[in-house]
Coordinates of C-alpha atoms in Angstrom, one line a residue:
X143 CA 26.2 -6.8 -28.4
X144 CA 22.9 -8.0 -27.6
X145 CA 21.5 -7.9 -31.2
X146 CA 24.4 -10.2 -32.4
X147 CA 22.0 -13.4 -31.9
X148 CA 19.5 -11.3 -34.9
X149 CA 23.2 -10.3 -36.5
X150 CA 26.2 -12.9 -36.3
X151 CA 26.5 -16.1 -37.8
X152 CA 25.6 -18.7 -40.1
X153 CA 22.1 -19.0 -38.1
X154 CA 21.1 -15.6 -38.1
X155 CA 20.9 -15.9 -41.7
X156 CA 17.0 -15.7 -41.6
X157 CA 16.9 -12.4 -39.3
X158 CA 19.9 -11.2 -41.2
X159 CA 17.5 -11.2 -44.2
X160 CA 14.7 -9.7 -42.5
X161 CA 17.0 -6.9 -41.3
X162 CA 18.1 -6.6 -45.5
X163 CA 14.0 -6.1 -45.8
X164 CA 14.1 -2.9 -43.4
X165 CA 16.4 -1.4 -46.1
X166 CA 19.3 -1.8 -43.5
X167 CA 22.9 -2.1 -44.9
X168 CA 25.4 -4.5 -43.7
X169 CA 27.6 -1.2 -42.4
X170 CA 24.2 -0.7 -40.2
X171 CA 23.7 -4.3 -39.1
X172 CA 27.3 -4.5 -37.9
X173 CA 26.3 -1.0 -35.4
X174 CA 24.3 -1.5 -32.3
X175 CA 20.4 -1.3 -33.0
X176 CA 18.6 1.2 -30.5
X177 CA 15.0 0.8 -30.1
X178 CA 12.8 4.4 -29.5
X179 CA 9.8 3.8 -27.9
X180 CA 7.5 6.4 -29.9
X181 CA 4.3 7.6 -28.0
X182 CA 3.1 9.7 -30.5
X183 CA -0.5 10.0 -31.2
X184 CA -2.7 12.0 -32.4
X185 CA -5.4 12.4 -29.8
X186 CA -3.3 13.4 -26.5
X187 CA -2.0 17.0 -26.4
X188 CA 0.8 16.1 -24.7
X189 CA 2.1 13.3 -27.7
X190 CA 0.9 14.8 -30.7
X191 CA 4.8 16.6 -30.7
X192 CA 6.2 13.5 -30.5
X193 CA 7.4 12.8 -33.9
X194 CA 9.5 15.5 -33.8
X195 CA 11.1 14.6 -30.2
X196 CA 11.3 11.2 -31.8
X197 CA 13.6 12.4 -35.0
X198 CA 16.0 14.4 -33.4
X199 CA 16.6 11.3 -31.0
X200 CA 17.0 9.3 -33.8
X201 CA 19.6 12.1 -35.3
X202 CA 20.9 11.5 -31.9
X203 CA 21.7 8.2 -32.0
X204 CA 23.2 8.4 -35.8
X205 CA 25.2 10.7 -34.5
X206 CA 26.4 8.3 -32.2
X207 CA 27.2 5.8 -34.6
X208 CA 24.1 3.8 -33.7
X209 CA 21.1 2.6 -35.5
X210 CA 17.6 4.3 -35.1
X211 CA 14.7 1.9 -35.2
X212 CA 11.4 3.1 -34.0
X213 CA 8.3 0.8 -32.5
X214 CA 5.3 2.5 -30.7
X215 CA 3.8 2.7 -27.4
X216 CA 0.1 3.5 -26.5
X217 CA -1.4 6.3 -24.7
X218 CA -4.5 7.7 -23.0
X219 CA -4.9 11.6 -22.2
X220 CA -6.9 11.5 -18.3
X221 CA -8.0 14.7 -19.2
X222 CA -10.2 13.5 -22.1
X223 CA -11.2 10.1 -21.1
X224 CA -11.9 12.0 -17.5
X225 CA -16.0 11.4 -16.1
X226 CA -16.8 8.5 -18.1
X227 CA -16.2 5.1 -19.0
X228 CA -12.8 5.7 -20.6
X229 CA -11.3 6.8 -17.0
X230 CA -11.6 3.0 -15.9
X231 CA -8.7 2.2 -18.9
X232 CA -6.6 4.8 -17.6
X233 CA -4.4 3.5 -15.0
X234 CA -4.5 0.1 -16.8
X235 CA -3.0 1.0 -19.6
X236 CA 0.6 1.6 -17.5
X237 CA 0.9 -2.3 -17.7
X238 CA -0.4 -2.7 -20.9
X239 CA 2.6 -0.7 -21.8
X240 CA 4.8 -2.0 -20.1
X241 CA 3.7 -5.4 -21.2
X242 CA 3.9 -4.8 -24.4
X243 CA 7.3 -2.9 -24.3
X244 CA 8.7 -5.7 -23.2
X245 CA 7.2 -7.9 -25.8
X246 CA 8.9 -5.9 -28.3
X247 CA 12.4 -5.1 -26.9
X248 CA 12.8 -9.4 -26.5
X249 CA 11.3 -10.2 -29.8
X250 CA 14.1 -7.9 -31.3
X251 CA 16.7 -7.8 -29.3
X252 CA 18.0 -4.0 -29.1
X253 CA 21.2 -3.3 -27.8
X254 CA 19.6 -0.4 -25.9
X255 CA 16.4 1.6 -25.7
X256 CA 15.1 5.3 -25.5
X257 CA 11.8 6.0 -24.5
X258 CA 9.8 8.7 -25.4
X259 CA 6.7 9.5 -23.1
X260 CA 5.0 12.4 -21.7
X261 CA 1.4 11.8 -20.1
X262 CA 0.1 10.4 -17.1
X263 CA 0.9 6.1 -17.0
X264 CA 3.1 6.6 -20.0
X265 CA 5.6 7.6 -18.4
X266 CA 5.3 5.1 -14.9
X267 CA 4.4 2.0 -17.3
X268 CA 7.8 2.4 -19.7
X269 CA 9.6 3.1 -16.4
X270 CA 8.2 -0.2 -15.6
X271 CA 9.3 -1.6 -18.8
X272 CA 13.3 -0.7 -18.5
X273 CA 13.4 -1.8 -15.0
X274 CA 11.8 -5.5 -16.3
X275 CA 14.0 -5.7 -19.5
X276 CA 16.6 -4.1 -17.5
X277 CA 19.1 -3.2 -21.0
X278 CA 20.5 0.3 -21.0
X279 CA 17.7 2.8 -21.7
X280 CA 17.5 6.6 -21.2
X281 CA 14.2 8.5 -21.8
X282 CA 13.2 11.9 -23.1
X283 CA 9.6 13.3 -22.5
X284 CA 7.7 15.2 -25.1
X285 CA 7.6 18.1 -22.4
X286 CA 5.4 20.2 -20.6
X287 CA 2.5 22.5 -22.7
X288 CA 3.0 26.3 -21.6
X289 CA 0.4 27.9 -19.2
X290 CA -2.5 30.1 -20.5
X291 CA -3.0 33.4 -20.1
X292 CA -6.4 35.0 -19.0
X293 CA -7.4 38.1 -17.5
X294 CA -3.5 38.9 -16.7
X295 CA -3.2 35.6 -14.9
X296 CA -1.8 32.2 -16.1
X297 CA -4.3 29.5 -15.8
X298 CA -4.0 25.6 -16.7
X299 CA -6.4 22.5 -17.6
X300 CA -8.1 22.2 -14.1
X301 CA -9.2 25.9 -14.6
X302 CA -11.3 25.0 -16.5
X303 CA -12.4 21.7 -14.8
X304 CA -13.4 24.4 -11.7
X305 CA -14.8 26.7 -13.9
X306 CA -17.8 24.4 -15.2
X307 CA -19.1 24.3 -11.5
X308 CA -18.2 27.7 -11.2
X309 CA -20.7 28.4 -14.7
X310 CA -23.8 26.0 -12.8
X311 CA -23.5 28.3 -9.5
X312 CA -23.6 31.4 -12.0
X313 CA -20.4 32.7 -10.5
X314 CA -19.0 32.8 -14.1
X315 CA -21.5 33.2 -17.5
X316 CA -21.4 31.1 -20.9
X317 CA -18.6 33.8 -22.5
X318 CA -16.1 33.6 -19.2
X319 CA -17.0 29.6 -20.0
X320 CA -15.8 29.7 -23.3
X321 CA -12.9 31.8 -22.7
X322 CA -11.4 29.7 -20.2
X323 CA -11.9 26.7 -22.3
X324 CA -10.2 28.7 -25.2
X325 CA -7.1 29.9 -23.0
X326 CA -6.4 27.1 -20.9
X327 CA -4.6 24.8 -23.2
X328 CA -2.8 27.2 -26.0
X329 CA 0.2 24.3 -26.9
X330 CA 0.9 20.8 -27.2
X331 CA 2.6 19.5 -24.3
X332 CA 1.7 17.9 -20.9
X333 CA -0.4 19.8 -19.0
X334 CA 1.1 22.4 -17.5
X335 CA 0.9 22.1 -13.8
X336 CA 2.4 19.9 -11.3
X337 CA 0.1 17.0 -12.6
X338 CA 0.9 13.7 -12.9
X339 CA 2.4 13.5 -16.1
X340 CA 4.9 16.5 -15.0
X341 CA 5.6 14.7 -11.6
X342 CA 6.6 11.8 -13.1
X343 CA 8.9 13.2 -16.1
X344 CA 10.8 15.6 -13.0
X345 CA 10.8 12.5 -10.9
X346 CA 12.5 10.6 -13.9
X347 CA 15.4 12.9 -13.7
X348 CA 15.5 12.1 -10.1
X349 CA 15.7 8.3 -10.7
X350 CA 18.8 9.1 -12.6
X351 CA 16.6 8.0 -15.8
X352 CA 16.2 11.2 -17.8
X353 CA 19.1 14.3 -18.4
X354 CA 18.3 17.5 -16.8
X355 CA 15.1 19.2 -18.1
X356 CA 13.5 16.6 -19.1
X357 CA 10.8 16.8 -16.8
X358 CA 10.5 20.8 -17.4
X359 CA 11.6 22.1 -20.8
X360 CA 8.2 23.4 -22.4
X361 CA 7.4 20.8 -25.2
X362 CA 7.4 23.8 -28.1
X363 CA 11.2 24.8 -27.3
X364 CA 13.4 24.0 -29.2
X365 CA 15.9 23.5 -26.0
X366 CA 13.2 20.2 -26.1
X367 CA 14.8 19.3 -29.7
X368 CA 18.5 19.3 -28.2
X369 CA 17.5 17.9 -25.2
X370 CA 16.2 14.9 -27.2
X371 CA 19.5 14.9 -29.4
X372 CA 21.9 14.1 -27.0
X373 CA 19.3 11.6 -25.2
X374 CA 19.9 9.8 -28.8
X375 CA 23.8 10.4 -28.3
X376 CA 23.8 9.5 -24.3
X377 CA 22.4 6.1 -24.7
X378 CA 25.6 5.2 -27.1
X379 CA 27.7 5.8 -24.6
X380 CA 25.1 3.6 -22.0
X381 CA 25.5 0.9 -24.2
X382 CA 29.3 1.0 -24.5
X383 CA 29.6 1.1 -20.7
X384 CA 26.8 -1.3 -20.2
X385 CA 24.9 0.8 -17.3
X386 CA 21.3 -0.3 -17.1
X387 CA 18.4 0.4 -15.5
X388 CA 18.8 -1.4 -12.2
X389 CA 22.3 0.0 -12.1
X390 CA 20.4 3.6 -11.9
X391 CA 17.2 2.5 -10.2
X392 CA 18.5 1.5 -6.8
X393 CA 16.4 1.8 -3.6
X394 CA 18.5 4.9 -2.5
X395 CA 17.6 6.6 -6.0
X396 CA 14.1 5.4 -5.2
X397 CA 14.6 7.3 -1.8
X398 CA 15.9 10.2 -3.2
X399 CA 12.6 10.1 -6.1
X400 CA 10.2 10.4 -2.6
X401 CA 12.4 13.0 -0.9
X402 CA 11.8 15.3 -4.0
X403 CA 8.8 14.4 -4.8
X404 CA 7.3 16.2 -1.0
X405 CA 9.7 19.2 -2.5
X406 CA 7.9 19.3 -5.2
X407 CA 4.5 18.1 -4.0
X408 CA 3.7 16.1 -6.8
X409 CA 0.7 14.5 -7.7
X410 CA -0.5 11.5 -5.2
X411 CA -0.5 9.3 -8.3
X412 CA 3.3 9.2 -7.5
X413 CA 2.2 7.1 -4.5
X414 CA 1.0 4.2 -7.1
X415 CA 3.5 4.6 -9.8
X416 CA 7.0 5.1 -7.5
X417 CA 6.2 1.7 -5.6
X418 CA 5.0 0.4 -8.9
X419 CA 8.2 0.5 -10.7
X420 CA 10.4 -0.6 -7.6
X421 CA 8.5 -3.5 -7.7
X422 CA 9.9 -4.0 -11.0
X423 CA 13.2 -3.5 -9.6
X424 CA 12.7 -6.5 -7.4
X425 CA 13.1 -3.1 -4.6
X426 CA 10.1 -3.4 -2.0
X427 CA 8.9 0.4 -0.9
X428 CA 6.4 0.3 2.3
X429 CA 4.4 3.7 2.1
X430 CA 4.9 4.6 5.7
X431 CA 8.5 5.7 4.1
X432 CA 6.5 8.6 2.5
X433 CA 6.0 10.3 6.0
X434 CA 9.6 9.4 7.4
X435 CA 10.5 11.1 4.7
X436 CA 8.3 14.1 4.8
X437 CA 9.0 14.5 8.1
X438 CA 12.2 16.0 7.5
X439 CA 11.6 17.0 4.0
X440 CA 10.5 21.2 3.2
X441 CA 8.0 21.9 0.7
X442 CA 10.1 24.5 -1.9
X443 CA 7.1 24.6 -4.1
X444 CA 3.5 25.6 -4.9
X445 CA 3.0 24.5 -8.8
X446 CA -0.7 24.4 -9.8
X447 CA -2.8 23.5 -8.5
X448 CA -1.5 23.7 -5.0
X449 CA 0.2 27.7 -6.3
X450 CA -0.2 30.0 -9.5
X451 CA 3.2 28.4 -10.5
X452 CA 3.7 26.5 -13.6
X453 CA 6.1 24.0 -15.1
X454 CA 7.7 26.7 -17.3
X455 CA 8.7 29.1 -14.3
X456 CA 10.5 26.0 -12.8
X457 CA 12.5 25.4 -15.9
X458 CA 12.9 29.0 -15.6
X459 CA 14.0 29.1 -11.8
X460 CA 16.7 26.2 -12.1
X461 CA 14.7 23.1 -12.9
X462 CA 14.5 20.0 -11.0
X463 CA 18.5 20.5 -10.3
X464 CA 18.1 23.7 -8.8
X465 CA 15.4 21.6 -6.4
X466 CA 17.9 18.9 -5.8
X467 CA 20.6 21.3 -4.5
X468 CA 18.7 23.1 -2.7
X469 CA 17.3 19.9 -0.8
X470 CA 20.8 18.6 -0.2
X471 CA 21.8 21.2 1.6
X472 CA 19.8 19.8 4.1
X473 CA 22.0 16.4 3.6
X474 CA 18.8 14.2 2.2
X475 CA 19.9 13.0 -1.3
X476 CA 22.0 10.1 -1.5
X477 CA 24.6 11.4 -4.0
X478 CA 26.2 8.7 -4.7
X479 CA 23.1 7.2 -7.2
X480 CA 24.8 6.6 -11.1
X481 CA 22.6 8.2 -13.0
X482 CA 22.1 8.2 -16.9
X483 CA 24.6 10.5 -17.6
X484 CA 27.5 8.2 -16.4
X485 CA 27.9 10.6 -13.6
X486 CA 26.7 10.4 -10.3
X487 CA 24.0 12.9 -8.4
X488 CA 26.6 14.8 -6.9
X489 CA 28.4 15.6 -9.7
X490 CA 25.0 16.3 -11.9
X491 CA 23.8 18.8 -9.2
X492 CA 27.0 20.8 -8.3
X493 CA 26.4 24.1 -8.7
X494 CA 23.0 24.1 -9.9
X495 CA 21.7 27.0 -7.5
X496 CA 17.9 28.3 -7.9
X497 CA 17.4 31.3 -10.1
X498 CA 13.8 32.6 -8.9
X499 CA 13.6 31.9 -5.2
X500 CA 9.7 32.9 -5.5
X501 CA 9.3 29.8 -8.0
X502 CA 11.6 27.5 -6.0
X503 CA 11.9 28.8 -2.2
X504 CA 15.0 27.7 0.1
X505 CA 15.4 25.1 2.7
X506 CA 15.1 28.6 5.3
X507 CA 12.0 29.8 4.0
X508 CA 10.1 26.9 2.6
X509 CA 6.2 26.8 2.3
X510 CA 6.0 24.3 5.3
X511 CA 9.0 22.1 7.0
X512 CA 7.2 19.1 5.7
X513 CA 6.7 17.6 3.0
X514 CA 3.6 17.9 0.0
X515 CA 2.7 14.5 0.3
X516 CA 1.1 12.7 3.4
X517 CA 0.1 8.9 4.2
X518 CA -3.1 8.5 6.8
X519 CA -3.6 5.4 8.2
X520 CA -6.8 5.1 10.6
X521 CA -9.9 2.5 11.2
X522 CA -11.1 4.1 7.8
X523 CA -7.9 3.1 5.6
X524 CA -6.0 0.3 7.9
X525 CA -3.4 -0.1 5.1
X526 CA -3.0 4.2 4.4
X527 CA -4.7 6.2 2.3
X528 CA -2.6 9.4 0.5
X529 CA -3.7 13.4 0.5
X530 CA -1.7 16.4 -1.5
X531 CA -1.2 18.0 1.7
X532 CA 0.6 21.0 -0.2
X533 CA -2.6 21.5 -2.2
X534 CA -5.4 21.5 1.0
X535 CA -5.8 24.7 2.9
X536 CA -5.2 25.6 6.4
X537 CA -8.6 25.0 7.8
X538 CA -8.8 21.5 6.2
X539 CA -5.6 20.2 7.9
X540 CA -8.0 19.0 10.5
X541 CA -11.6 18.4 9.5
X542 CA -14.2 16.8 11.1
X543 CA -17.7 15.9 9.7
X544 CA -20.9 14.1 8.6
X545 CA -20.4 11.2 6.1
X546 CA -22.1 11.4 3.0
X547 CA -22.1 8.3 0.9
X548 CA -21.7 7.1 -2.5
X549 CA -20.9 3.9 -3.9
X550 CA -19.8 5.5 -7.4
X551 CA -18.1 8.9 -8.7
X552 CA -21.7 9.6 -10.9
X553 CA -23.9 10.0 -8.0
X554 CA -21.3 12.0 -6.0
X555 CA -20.8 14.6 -8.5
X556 CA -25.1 14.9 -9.5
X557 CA -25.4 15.6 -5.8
X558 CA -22.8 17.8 -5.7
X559 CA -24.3 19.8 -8.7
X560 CA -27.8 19.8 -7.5
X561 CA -26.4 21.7 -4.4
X562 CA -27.0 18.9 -2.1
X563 CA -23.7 18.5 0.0
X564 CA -23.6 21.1 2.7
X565 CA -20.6 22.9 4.3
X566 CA -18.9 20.7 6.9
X567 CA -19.7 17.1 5.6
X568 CA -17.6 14.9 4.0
X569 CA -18.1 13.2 0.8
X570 CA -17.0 9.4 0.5
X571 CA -17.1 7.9 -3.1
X572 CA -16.8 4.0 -2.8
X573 CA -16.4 0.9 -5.1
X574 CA -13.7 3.1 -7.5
X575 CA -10.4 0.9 -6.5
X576 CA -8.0 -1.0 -8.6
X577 CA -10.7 -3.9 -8.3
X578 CA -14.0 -2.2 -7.5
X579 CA -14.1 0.4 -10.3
X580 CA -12.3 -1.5 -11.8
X581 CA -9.6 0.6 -13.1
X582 CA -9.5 2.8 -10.0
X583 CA -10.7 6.0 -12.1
X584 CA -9.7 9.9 -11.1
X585 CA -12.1 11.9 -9.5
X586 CA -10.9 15.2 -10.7
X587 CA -14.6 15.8 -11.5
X588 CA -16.0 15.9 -8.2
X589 CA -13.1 17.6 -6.2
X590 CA -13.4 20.5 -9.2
X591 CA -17.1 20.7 -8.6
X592 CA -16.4 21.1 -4.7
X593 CA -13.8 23.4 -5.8
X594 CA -16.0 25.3 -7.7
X595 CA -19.0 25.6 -6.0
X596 CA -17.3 27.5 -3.2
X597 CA -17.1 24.0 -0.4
X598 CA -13.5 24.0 -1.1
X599 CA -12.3 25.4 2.7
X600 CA -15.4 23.2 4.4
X601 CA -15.4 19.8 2.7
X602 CA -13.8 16.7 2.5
X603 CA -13.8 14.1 -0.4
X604 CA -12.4 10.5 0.3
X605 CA -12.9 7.6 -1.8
X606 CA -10.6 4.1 -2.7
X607 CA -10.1 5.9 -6.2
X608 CA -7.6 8.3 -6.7
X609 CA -7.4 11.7 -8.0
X610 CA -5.6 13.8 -10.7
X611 CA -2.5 15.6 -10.7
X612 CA -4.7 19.1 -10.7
X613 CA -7.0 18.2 -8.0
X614 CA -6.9 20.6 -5.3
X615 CA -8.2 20.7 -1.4
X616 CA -8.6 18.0 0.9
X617 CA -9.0 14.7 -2.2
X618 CA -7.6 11.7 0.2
X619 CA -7.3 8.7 -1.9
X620 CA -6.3 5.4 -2.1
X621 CA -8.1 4.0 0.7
X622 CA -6.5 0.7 1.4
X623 CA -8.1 -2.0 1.5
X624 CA -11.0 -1.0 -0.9
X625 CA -14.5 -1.8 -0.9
X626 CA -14.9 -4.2 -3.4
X627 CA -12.9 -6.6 -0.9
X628 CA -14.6 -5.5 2.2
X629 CA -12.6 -2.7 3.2
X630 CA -13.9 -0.6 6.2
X631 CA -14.3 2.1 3.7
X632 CA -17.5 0.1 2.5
X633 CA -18.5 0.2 6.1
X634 CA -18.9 3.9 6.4
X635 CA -22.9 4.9 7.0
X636 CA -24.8 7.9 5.9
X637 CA -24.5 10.5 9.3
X638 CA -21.1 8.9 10.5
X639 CA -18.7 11.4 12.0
X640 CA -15.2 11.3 9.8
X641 CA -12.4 12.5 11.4
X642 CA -9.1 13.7 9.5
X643 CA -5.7 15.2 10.7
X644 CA -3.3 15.0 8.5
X645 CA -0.3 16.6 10.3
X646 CA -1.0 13.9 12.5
X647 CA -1.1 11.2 9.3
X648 CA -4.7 10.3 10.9
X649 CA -8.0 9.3 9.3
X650 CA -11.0 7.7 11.3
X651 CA -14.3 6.7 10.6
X652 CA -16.0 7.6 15.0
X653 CA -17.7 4.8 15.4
X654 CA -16.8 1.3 18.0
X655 CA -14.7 -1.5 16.9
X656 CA -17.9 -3.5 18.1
X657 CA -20.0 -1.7 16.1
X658 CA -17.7 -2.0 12.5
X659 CA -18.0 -5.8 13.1
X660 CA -21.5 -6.1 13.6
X661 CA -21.5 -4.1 9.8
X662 CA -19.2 -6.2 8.7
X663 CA -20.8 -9.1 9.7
X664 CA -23.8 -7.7 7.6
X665 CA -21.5 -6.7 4.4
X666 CA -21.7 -9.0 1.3
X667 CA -19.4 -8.6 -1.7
X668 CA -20.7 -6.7 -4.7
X669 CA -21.3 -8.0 -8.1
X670 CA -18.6 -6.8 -10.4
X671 CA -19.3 -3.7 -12.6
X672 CA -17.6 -5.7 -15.2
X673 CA -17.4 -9.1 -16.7
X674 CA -15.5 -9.2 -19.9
X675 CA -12.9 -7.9 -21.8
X676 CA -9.3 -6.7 -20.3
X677 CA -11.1 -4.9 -17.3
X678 CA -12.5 -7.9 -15.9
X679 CA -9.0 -9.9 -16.2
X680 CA -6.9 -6.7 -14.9
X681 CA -9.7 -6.8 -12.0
X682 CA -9.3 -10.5 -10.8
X683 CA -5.5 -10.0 -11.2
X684 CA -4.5 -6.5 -9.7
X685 CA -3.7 -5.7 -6.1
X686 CA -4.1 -2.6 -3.2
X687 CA -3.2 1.2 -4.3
X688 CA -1.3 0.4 -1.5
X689 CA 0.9 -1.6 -2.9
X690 CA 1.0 0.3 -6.3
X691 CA -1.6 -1.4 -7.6
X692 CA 0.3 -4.0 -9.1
X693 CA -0.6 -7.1 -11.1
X694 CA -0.4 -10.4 -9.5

């Protein structure tokens, strides 16, 4: 076993003792030691449920005949550090976990390891993690909050993001205000739409990474409390047949993760975190693959915010499963991926048919024959740029309009407020990239202000920052290369005509190649926004959203 050099011998006498310290006995020395990553906190929704996910894994594992030891992990919600400075540690946290994760699992050499996420870079960064330390590891999330209820409808966290621009254009008064930020959010749990936290825990189950529901059992069911029992159980039998990570995590499962991720449409932070975590795989994934892919891939699914669909109704309607047999009747899973239940896809997905075929549509009657997901490439974003193409409506699919320019998501979302972008222009927020912002915040703000101050059909926001899992309409981001290192983005002028098509994977800014050098020859780096502390080091050492934004 891999804990033996902590366990065995005449020179482990010291850890041996150390071991005696934890109150262990020598019948639980001589067992394998499981570590469970614990992301329990008590200031994100989605992890404040945790302990309990984390004691019935750790009943799991006893069960098992293993040994239980627990060390944490750190989390940020998006939702509350969204607008302000906090959204610049957001996205850098997912190394800082998985940085420290591995810390931890090599100072004290577990045998195997069960992670317990749920929200937003959580889940990407301990992904990370098991793919570096690469020792068997399963994970179960804390699960998915339930939808709210108002007016006879169900309604979600970016409800109420819309609904405050919705209140400043008096569509809604103070009490519908209130009411929606009462009834938007009535459990613990991840939010409840096909954000990024949910995207990634389904697309876990995908990797071959997580046992079914995992990425759609509410967090308050006590289904959630099994599910985390025989993740606890599972990994004992990982261990004894030594399947790791990068047994699991191959580039076909990394191919199948894409292919239902345009099923789905998930959020476009699954366009940073899936090449991310191949990356710790030593597995290389160009986005162009992202529109091969969709190509030939159906959208079954409208989840908020691109529907009135929620998490809950998929668990309901089959689960992620039911989505992967469905797909493959089409022939585009490889079924052949090991997966964490010692079996392969195939055998996980046989029979698993969809239950609701409003919540999950078939391959014959899908939302669109192409996938929810789309990568532009143009003079504007040479190295791609990616849109929710599931979540933008008709009109929008091909848009074309007057820049208006701002170098930061503040002064974007004040003019959007004091009613000064007009139908039919499009809105470019600049200088919010991996480096630029840095941190490469979510501008979930602004596209909910657009949202809600009735532009949603008429304009377009692009920026090199990205967006959250609810954003809806036509939000491209991750335009590659960025400002902050002289990306035509930072070329773009007040009045320029931008052109978008996105069924024909398209973005341009109309102006002559002549003409962007003579900018360019103009253009002088920016001071950075900051100069100390773990922003400034993560900005000097990360790379491209189109490359996953990746450290050096």
């Amino acid at each position: 076993m891999r804990s033996d050099r902590i366990k065995q011998g005449v020179n482990a006498a010291p850890q041996r003792a150390l071991l005696y310290a934890l109150g262990l006995t020598d019948e639980e020395i001589n067992k394998p030691l499981i570590g469970i990553v614990s992301s329990q906190n008590e200031i994100v929704p989605g992890h404040m449920n945790i302990d309990k996910i984390v004691e019935a894994v750790k009943q799991g594992v006893a069960l098992a005949g293993g040994v239980p030891i627990v060390f944490p992990a750190i989390a940020v919600c998006d939702g509350i550090a969204m607008g302000h400075q906090g959204m610049k540690y957001s996205l850098v946290t997912r190394e800082l976990i998985a940085d420290s994760t591995e810390a931890m699992a090599t100072a004290h050499p577990f045998d195997g390891l069960v992670m317990v996420p749920n929200c937003d870079k959580n889940v990407p960064g301990l992904l990370m993690a098991a793919a570096r330390l690469n020792i068997p590891s399963i994970f179960v999330s804390g699960g998915p909050m339930l939808a709210g209820t108002m007016s006879g409808g169900k309604i979600s966290y970016s409800n109420v993001s819309e609904a405050v621009s919705r209140f400043k254009v008096g569509e809604i008064d103070e009490q519908g205000l209130w009411e929606c930020e009462h009834k938007a959010c009535p459990t613990c749990g991840s939010c409840s739409g096909m954000f990024t936290a949910n995207s990634m825990n389904c697309l876990t189950e995908v990797l071959g990474m997580g046992l079914s529901g995992n990425g759609t059992i509410p967090a308050v069911y006590s289904e959630r409390l099994r599910l985390a029992k025989h993740a606890g159980m599972q990994i004992m039998e990982l261990v004894k047949n030594d399947i790791k990570p990068r047994d699991i995590m191959t580039k076909n499962a990394f191919l199948n993760a894409l292919t239902i991720d345009m099923a789905l449409g998930c959020s476009t932070n699954s366009m940073l975190h899936i090449p991310a975590i191949a990356h710790e795989c030593g597995i290389d994934l160009d986005l162009e693959l992202a529109n091969d892919i969709s190509a030939h891939t159906p959208n079954l699914c409208h989840l908020a915010p691109a529907g009135n669909h929620y998490i809950e109704q998929l668990n309901e309607a089959g689960g992620i499963y039911a989505v992967m047999h469905e797909i493959n009747k089409l022939g585009l899973l490889h079924t052949e991926c090991l997966t964490c239940t010692g079996k392969t896809v195939a055998e996980n997905i046989e029979g698993r048919e969809i239950k609701d075929t409003e919540i999950i549509r078939t391959v014959d009657n899908p939302y669109s024959k192409t996938g929810g997901i789309a990568v532009l490439k143009g003079n504007l974003a040479p190295d791609g740029c990616v849109v929710k193409r599931s979540a933008v409506a008709e009109e929008m699919m091909h848009h074309k309009g007057k820049a208006r320019v701002f170098d930061c998501e503040e002064d974007a979302l004040q003019a959007i407020y004091d009613g000064k972008i007009n139908p039919g222009e499009v809105v470019i927020i600049r200088y919010e990239g991996p480096k630029g912002g840095p941190g490469m915040r979510e501008m979930l703000n602004p596209t909910s202000a657009i949202m809600g101050s009735g532009l949603g059909n008429s304009v377009a926001l692009i920026t090199d920052g990205r967006f959250s899992g609810a954003t809806r309409g036509a939000a491209i981001g991750h335009v590659s290369p960025e400002a902050a290192v002289g990306g035509n983005i930072a070329l773009v002028e007040e009045g320029d005509i931008i052109e978008i098509d996105i069924p024909a994977n398209t973005i341009n800014v109309l102006i002559s190649d002549e003409e962007m050098e003579a900018r360019r020859a103009k253009w002088q780096p920016r001071e950075p926004r900051i100069t100390t502390g773990y922003l400034a080091r993560y900005a000097k050492s990360v790379t491209s959203g189109s490359t996953g934004a990746v450290l050096k």
